[in-house]
Amino acid sequence: MVDSTEYSAPNGQIRQAFENQLVVDYLDLAESLAARFAGRGREREDLVQVAYLALVKAERAFDDSRGTSFPGFAAPTIRGELKRYLRDRCWV
């Protein structure tokens, strides 16, 4: 069992490590969603970077007490950021 005092470590190091690992675990989700938008006026690498940033945004906003899974929460966030990126920077 995890002791609650571990979460009060300096600078929240344990929580930060958990959040970093959560993002790393779902990089493939971000890449696969970015691949769906390839060929729409931007380089695939640019879309992947936008998807990675959206994944970090989703991780920061995620609240597991709401009962949704992280991939179920992150996927719409990533798709929305990709659509916004394409809308703002490309011809549609």
Short mmCIF file of N, CA, C and O in Angstrom, two decimals:
data_model
loop_
_atom_site.label_atom_id
_atom_site.label_comp_id
_atom_site.label_asym_id
_atom_site.label_seq_id
_atom_site.Cartn_x
_atom_site.Cartn_y
_atom_site.Cartn_z
N MET A 1 0.84 -1.18 0.00
CA MET A 1 0.00 0.00 0.00
C MET A 1 0.88 1.24 0.00
O MET A 1 1.90 1.28 0.65
N VAL A 2 0.46 2.25 -0.72
CA VAL A 2 1.23 3.47 -0.84
C VAL A 2 0.89 4.39 0.31
O VAL A 2 -0.27 4.63 0.63
N ASP A 3 1.92 4.89 0.95
CA ASP A 3 1.75 5.81 2.06
C ASP A 3 1.50 7.21 1.52
O ASP A 3 2.16 7.65 0.58
N SER A 4 0.55 7.92 2.11
CA SER A 4 0.21 9.24 1.60
C SER A 4 1.33 10.25 1.79
O SER A 4 1.36 11.28 1.13
N THR A 5 2.27 9.96 2.68
CA THR A 5 3.39 10.88 2.87
C THR A 5 4.31 10.89 1.66
O THR A 5 5.04 11.85 1.45
N GLU A 6 4.26 9.83 0.85
CA GLU A 6 5.09 9.80 -0.35
C GLU A 6 4.67 10.86 -1.35
O GLU A 6 5.48 11.37 -2.10
N TYR A 7 3.40 11.21 -1.36
CA TYR A 7 2.92 12.20 -2.29
C TYR A 7 3.29 13.62 -1.87
O TYR A 7 3.17 14.54 -2.63
N SER A 8 3.75 13.78 -0.64
CA SER A 8 4.17 15.10 -0.20
C SER A 8 5.69 15.24 -0.29
O SER A 8 6.28 16.06 0.37
N ALA A 9 6.31 14.44 -1.13
CA ALA A 9 7.75 14.52 -1.34
C ALA A 9 8.09 15.88 -1.93
O ALA A 9 7.23 16.54 -2.52
N PRO A 10 9.32 16.30 -1.78
CA PRO A 10 9.71 17.60 -2.32
C PRO A 10 9.36 17.73 -3.79
O PRO A 10 9.67 16.85 -4.59
N ASN A 11 8.69 18.82 -4.11
CA ASN A 11 8.29 19.12 -5.49
C ASN A 11 7.37 18.06 -6.09
O ASN A 11 7.23 17.99 -7.30
N GLY A 12 6.78 17.20 -5.30
CA GLY A 12 5.87 16.19 -5.83
C GLY A 12 6.56 15.24 -6.78
O GLY A 12 6.02 14.89 -7.82
N GLN A 13 7.76 14.81 -6.46
CA GLN A 13 8.56 13.99 -7.37
C GLN A 13 7.89 12.68 -7.73
O GLN A 13 7.97 12.25 -8.89
N ILE A 14 7.22 12.05 -6.80
CA ILE A 14 6.57 10.77 -7.09
C ILE A 14 5.39 10.99 -8.02
O ILE A 14 5.20 10.25 -8.99
N ARG A 15 4.60 11.99 -7.74
CA ARG A 15 3.46 12.29 -8.61
C ARG A 15 3.95 12.66 -10.01
O ARG A 15 3.39 12.22 -11.01
N GLN A 16 5.00 13.44 -10.10
CA GLN A 16 5.55 13.83 -11.39
C GLN A 16 6.04 12.61 -12.16
O GLN A 16 5.82 12.51 -13.36
N ALA A 17 6.68 11.68 -11.47
CA ALA A 17 7.16 10.47 -12.13
C ALA A 17 5.99 9.65 -12.66
O ALA A 17 6.04 9.11 -13.77
N PHE A 18 4.91 9.57 -11.88
CA PHE A 18 3.72 8.85 -12.31
C PHE A 18 3.11 9.51 -13.55
O PHE A 18 2.75 8.83 -14.51
N GLU A 19 3.01 10.83 -13.53
CA GLU A 19 2.44 11.55 -14.67
C GLU A 19 3.30 11.37 -15.92
O GLU A 19 2.78 11.18 -17.01
N ASN A 20 4.61 11.44 -15.74
CA ASN A 20 5.51 11.24 -16.88
C ASN A 20 5.35 9.84 -17.47
O ASN A 20 5.33 9.67 -18.69
N GLN A 21 5.24 8.84 -16.60
CA GLN A 21 5.09 7.47 -17.08
C GLN A 21 3.76 7.29 -17.79
O GLN A 21 3.67 6.57 -18.79
N LEU A 22 2.72 7.95 -17.31
CA LEU A 22 1.42 7.86 -17.96
C LEU A 22 1.49 8.41 -19.38
O LEU A 22 0.96 7.81 -20.32
N VAL A 23 2.17 9.53 -19.56
CA VAL A 23 2.33 10.11 -20.89
C VAL A 23 3.14 9.18 -21.78
O VAL A 23 2.77 8.93 -22.93
N VAL A 24 4.23 8.65 -21.27
CA VAL A 24 5.09 7.76 -22.06
C VAL A 24 4.33 6.50 -22.48
O VAL A 24 4.48 6.02 -23.60
N ASP A 25 3.49 5.99 -21.60
CA ASP A 25 2.74 4.78 -21.90
C ASP A 25 1.76 4.96 -23.06
O ASP A 25 1.41 4.00 -23.74
N TYR A 26 1.31 6.18 -23.31
CA TYR A 26 0.29 6.43 -24.33
C TYR A 26 0.81 7.25 -25.51
O TYR A 26 0.01 7.82 -26.25
N LEU A 27 2.11 7.28 -25.71
CA LEU A 27 2.65 7.97 -26.88
C LEU A 27 2.15 7.34 -28.18
O LEU A 27 1.90 8.04 -29.16
N ASP A 28 1.98 6.02 -28.17
CA ASP A 28 1.49 5.35 -29.37
C ASP A 28 0.06 5.77 -29.72
O ASP A 28 -0.31 5.84 -30.89
N LEU A 29 -0.75 6.07 -28.71
CA LEU A 29 -2.10 6.57 -28.96
C LEU A 29 -2.02 7.92 -29.69
O LEU A 29 -2.73 8.14 -30.68
N ALA A 30 -1.15 8.79 -29.22
CA ALA A 30 -0.99 10.10 -29.86
C ALA A 30 -0.49 9.94 -31.29
O ALA A 30 -0.98 10.62 -32.20
N GLU A 31 0.45 9.05 -31.50
CA GLU A 31 0.99 8.84 -32.85
C GLU A 31 -0.06 8.28 -33.80
O GLU A 31 -0.15 8.69 -34.95
N SER A 32 -0.86 7.35 -33.32
CA SER A 32 -1.88 6.77 -34.20
C SER A 32 -2.97 7.78 -34.54
O SER A 32 -3.46 7.79 -35.68
N LEU A 33 -3.33 8.63 -33.61
CA LEU A 33 -4.32 9.66 -33.91
C LEU A 33 -3.75 10.70 -34.86
O LEU A 33 -4.46 11.18 -35.76
N ALA A 34 -2.48 11.03 -34.71
CA ALA A 34 -1.84 11.99 -35.63
C ALA A 34 -1.76 11.42 -37.04
O ALA A 34 -1.92 12.15 -38.02
N ALA A 35 -1.54 10.11 -37.15
CA ALA A 35 -1.44 9.47 -38.46
C ALA A 35 -2.75 9.58 -39.24
O ALA A 35 -2.74 9.63 -40.47
N ARG A 36 -3.86 9.64 -38.53
CA ARG A 36 -5.16 9.76 -39.20
C ARG A 36 -5.33 11.11 -39.90
O ARG A 36 -6.14 11.24 -40.80
N PHE A 37 -4.57 12.11 -39.43
CA PHE A 37 -4.68 13.45 -40.01
C PHE A 37 -3.56 13.75 -40.99
O PHE A 37 -3.46 14.87 -41.48
N ALA A 38 -2.71 12.79 -41.28
CA ALA A 38 -1.59 13.00 -42.20
C ALA A 38 -2.13 13.26 -43.60
O ALA A 38 -3.19 12.75 -43.98
N GLY A 39 -1.41 14.03 -44.37
CA GLY A 39 -1.81 14.31 -45.73
C GLY A 39 -2.84 15.41 -45.86
O GLY A 39 -3.50 15.53 -46.88
N ARG A 40 -2.98 16.21 -44.83
CA ARG A 40 -3.96 17.29 -44.89
C ARG A 40 -3.29 18.66 -44.86
O ARG A 40 -3.82 19.61 -44.31
N GLY A 41 -2.09 18.73 -45.41
CA GLY A 41 -1.44 20.03 -45.54
C GLY A 41 -0.29 20.26 -44.60
O GLY A 41 0.36 21.30 -44.68
N ARG A 42 -0.01 19.36 -43.70
CA ARG A 42 1.11 19.51 -42.78
C ARG A 42 1.92 18.23 -42.74
O ARG A 42 1.41 17.14 -43.02
N GLU A 43 3.17 18.37 -42.36
CA GLU A 43 4.05 17.21 -42.22
C GLU A 43 3.56 16.32 -41.08
O GLU A 43 3.03 16.82 -40.08
N ARG A 44 3.77 15.04 -41.24
CA ARG A 44 3.34 14.08 -40.20
C ARG A 44 4.06 14.35 -38.88
O ARG A 44 3.46 14.23 -37.81
N GLU A 45 5.34 14.74 -38.94
CA GLU A 45 6.10 15.01 -37.72
C GLU A 45 5.51 16.18 -36.94
O GLU A 45 5.49 16.16 -35.71
N ASP A 46 5.00 17.19 -37.65
CA ASP A 46 4.35 18.31 -36.99
C ASP A 46 3.09 17.86 -36.27
O ASP A 46 2.81 18.27 -35.14
N LEU A 47 2.33 17.02 -36.95
CA LEU A 47 1.10 16.51 -36.34
C LEU A 47 1.40 15.65 -35.12
O LEU A 47 0.66 15.71 -34.13
N VAL A 48 2.46 14.87 -35.18
CA VAL A 48 2.83 14.04 -34.03
C VAL A 48 3.22 14.92 -32.85
O VAL A 48 2.84 14.65 -31.71
N GLN A 49 3.94 16.01 -33.10
CA GLN A 49 4.32 16.91 -32.01
C GLN A 49 3.08 17.56 -31.38
O GLN A 49 3.00 17.69 -30.16
N VAL A 50 2.13 17.95 -32.21
CA VAL A 50 0.88 18.52 -31.68
C VAL A 50 0.15 17.47 -30.85
O VAL A 50 -0.37 17.78 -29.76
N ALA A 51 0.14 16.23 -31.31
CA ALA A 51 -0.52 15.16 -30.57
C ALA A 51 0.18 14.90 -29.24
O ALA A 51 -0.49 14.65 -28.22
N TYR A 52 1.50 14.96 -29.22
CA TYR A 52 2.25 14.78 -27.96
C TYR A 52 1.90 15.88 -26.96
O TYR A 52 1.67 15.61 -25.78
N LEU A 53 1.85 17.11 -27.44
CA LEU A 53 1.49 18.21 -26.54
C LEU A 53 0.06 18.07 -26.03
O LEU A 53 -0.23 18.37 -24.87
N ALA A 54 -0.82 17.61 -26.88
CA ALA A 54 -2.21 17.39 -26.47
C ALA A 54 -2.30 16.26 -25.44
O ALA A 54 -3.13 16.31 -24.53
N LEU A 55 -1.44 15.26 -25.58
CA LEU A 55 -1.40 14.17 -24.61
C LEU A 55 -0.99 14.69 -23.24
O LEU A 55 -1.58 14.32 -22.22
N VAL A 56 -0.01 15.57 -23.21
CA VAL A 56 0.41 16.18 -21.94
C VAL A 56 -0.72 17.04 -21.37
O VAL A 56 -0.99 17.00 -20.16
N LYS A 57 -1.41 17.77 -22.23
CA LYS A 57 -2.55 18.58 -21.79
C LYS A 57 -3.64 17.69 -21.19
O LYS A 57 -4.21 18.02 -20.14
N ALA A 58 -3.90 16.57 -21.84
CA ALA A 58 -4.92 15.64 -21.34
C ALA A 58 -4.49 15.05 -20.00
O ALA A 58 -5.32 14.89 -19.10
N GLU A 59 -3.23 14.74 -19.86
CA GLU A 59 -2.73 14.17 -18.59
C GLU A 59 -2.91 15.16 -17.45
O GLU A 59 -3.29 14.79 -16.35
N ARG A 60 -2.67 16.42 -17.72
CA ARG A 60 -2.80 17.43 -16.67
C ARG A 60 -4.25 17.66 -16.26
O ARG A 60 -4.54 18.00 -15.12
N ALA A 61 -5.18 17.46 -17.19
CA ALA A 61 -6.60 17.68 -16.90
C ALA A 61 -7.32 16.42 -16.44
O ALA A 61 -8.47 16.49 -16.00
N PHE A 62 -6.66 15.27 -16.52
CA PHE A 62 -7.31 13.99 -16.22
C PHE A 62 -7.58 13.86 -14.73
O PHE A 62 -6.75 14.17 -13.88
N ASP A 63 -8.79 13.39 -14.42
CA ASP A 63 -9.19 13.12 -13.04
C ASP A 63 -9.78 11.72 -13.00
O ASP A 63 -10.89 11.49 -13.47
N ASP A 64 -9.02 10.78 -12.41
CA ASP A 64 -9.46 9.38 -12.42
C ASP A 64 -10.65 9.13 -11.51
O ASP A 64 -11.31 8.11 -11.61
N SER A 65 -11.00 10.08 -10.65
CA SER A 65 -12.16 9.90 -9.79
C SER A 65 -13.48 10.03 -10.55
O SER A 65 -14.53 9.70 -10.02
N ARG A 66 -13.43 10.50 -11.79
CA ARG A 66 -14.65 10.64 -12.59
C ARG A 66 -15.09 9.34 -13.23
O ARG A 66 -16.15 9.27 -13.83
N GLY A 67 -14.23 8.33 -13.17
CA GLY A 67 -14.62 7.02 -13.65
C GLY A 67 -14.32 6.73 -15.10
O GLY A 67 -14.70 5.68 -15.60
N THR A 68 -13.65 7.63 -15.79
CA THR A 68 -13.29 7.36 -17.18
C THR A 68 -11.84 6.89 -17.23
O THR A 68 -11.03 7.23 -16.38
N SER A 69 -11.54 6.11 -18.26
CA SER A 69 -10.17 5.65 -18.43
C SER A 69 -9.35 6.78 -19.06
O SER A 69 -9.90 7.67 -19.72
N PHE A 70 -8.04 6.72 -18.87
CA PHE A 70 -7.21 7.76 -19.44
C PHE A 70 -7.26 7.79 -20.96
O PHE A 70 -7.41 8.86 -21.55
N PRO A 71 -7.16 6.63 -21.64
CA PRO A 71 -7.25 6.69 -23.12
C PRO A 71 -8.59 7.24 -23.60
O PRO A 71 -8.64 7.97 -24.60
N GLY A 72 -9.66 6.91 -22.89
CA GLY A 72 -10.97 7.42 -23.26
C GLY A 72 -11.09 8.92 -23.08
O GLY A 72 -11.86 9.59 -23.77
N PHE A 73 -10.33 9.46 -22.16
CA PHE A 73 -10.31 10.90 -21.93
C PHE A 73 -9.34 11.60 -22.87
O PHE A 73 -9.61 12.68 -23.39
N ALA A 74 -8.19 10.97 -23.11
CA ALA A 74 -7.13 11.60 -23.88
C ALA A 74 -7.44 11.66 -25.38
O ALA A 74 -7.09 12.63 -26.05
N ALA A 75 -8.07 10.63 -25.91
CA ALA A 75 -8.29 10.56 -27.36
C ALA A 75 -9.10 11.76 -27.88
O ALA A 75 -8.68 12.39 -28.86
N PRO A 76 -10.22 12.14 -27.28
CA PRO A 76 -10.93 13.31 -27.79
C PRO A 76 -10.13 14.61 -27.63
O PRO A 76 -10.23 15.49 -28.48
N THR A 77 -9.34 14.69 -26.57
CA THR A 77 -8.51 15.88 -26.38
C THR A 77 -7.47 15.99 -27.48
O THR A 77 -7.26 17.06 -28.05
N ILE A 78 -6.84 14.88 -27.81
CA ILE A 78 -5.81 14.87 -28.86
C ILE A 78 -6.45 15.19 -30.22
O ILE A 78 -5.92 16.01 -30.98
N ARG A 79 -7.57 14.54 -30.52
CA ARG A 79 -8.25 14.82 -31.80
C ARG A 79 -8.65 16.29 -31.90
O ARG A 79 -8.50 16.92 -32.96
N GLY A 80 -9.15 16.84 -30.83
CA GLY A 80 -9.55 18.24 -30.83
C GLY A 80 -8.38 19.18 -31.08
O GLY A 80 -8.49 20.14 -31.84
N GLU A 81 -7.25 18.90 -30.44
CA GLU A 81 -6.07 19.74 -30.66
C GLU A 81 -5.54 19.62 -32.08
O GLU A 81 -5.11 20.61 -32.68
N LEU A 82 -5.58 18.41 -32.64
CA LEU A 82 -5.15 18.23 -34.02
C LEU A 82 -6.07 18.98 -34.98
O LEU A 82 -5.59 19.64 -35.92
N LYS A 83 -7.36 18.89 -34.76
CA LYS A 83 -8.31 19.61 -35.61
C LYS A 83 -8.11 21.11 -35.50
O LYS A 83 -8.16 21.83 -36.50
N ARG A 84 -7.89 21.59 -34.28
CA ARG A 84 -7.67 23.02 -34.08
C ARG A 84 -6.38 23.47 -34.78
O ARG A 84 -6.35 24.52 -35.41
N TYR A 85 -5.34 22.66 -34.68
CA TYR A 85 -4.08 22.98 -35.34
C TYR A 85 -4.27 23.08 -36.85
O TYR A 85 -3.81 24.03 -37.48
N LEU A 86 -4.94 22.10 -37.41
CA LEU A 86 -5.17 22.12 -38.86
C LEU A 86 -6.07 23.27 -39.28
O LEU A 86 -5.85 23.91 -40.30
N ARG A 87 -7.06 23.55 -38.50
CA ARG A 87 -7.98 24.66 -38.82
C ARG A 87 -7.25 25.99 -38.81
O ARG A 87 -7.46 26.84 -39.68
N ASP A 88 -6.37 26.18 -37.83
CA ASP A 88 -5.70 27.46 -37.69
C ASP A 88 -4.52 27.66 -38.64
O ASP A 88 -4.14 28.78 -38.93
N ARG A 89 -3.93 26.57 -39.13
CA ARG A 89 -2.69 26.70 -39.90
C ARG A 89 -2.73 26.12 -41.30
O ARG A 89 -1.72 26.14 -41.99
N CYS A 90 -3.84 25.62 -41.73
CA CYS A 90 -3.91 24.99 -43.05
C CYS A 90 -5.15 25.45 -43.80
O CYS A 90 -6.12 25.90 -43.21
N TRP A 91 -5.09 25.23 -45.09
CA TRP A 91 -6.27 25.39 -45.91
C TRP A 91 -7.16 24.18 -45.71
O TRP A 91 -6.71 23.07 -45.67
N VAL A 92 -8.42 24.42 -45.57
CA VAL A 92 -9.34 23.32 -45.36
C VAL A 92 -10.21 23.15 -46.59
O VAL A 92 -10.64 24.06 -47.20
#
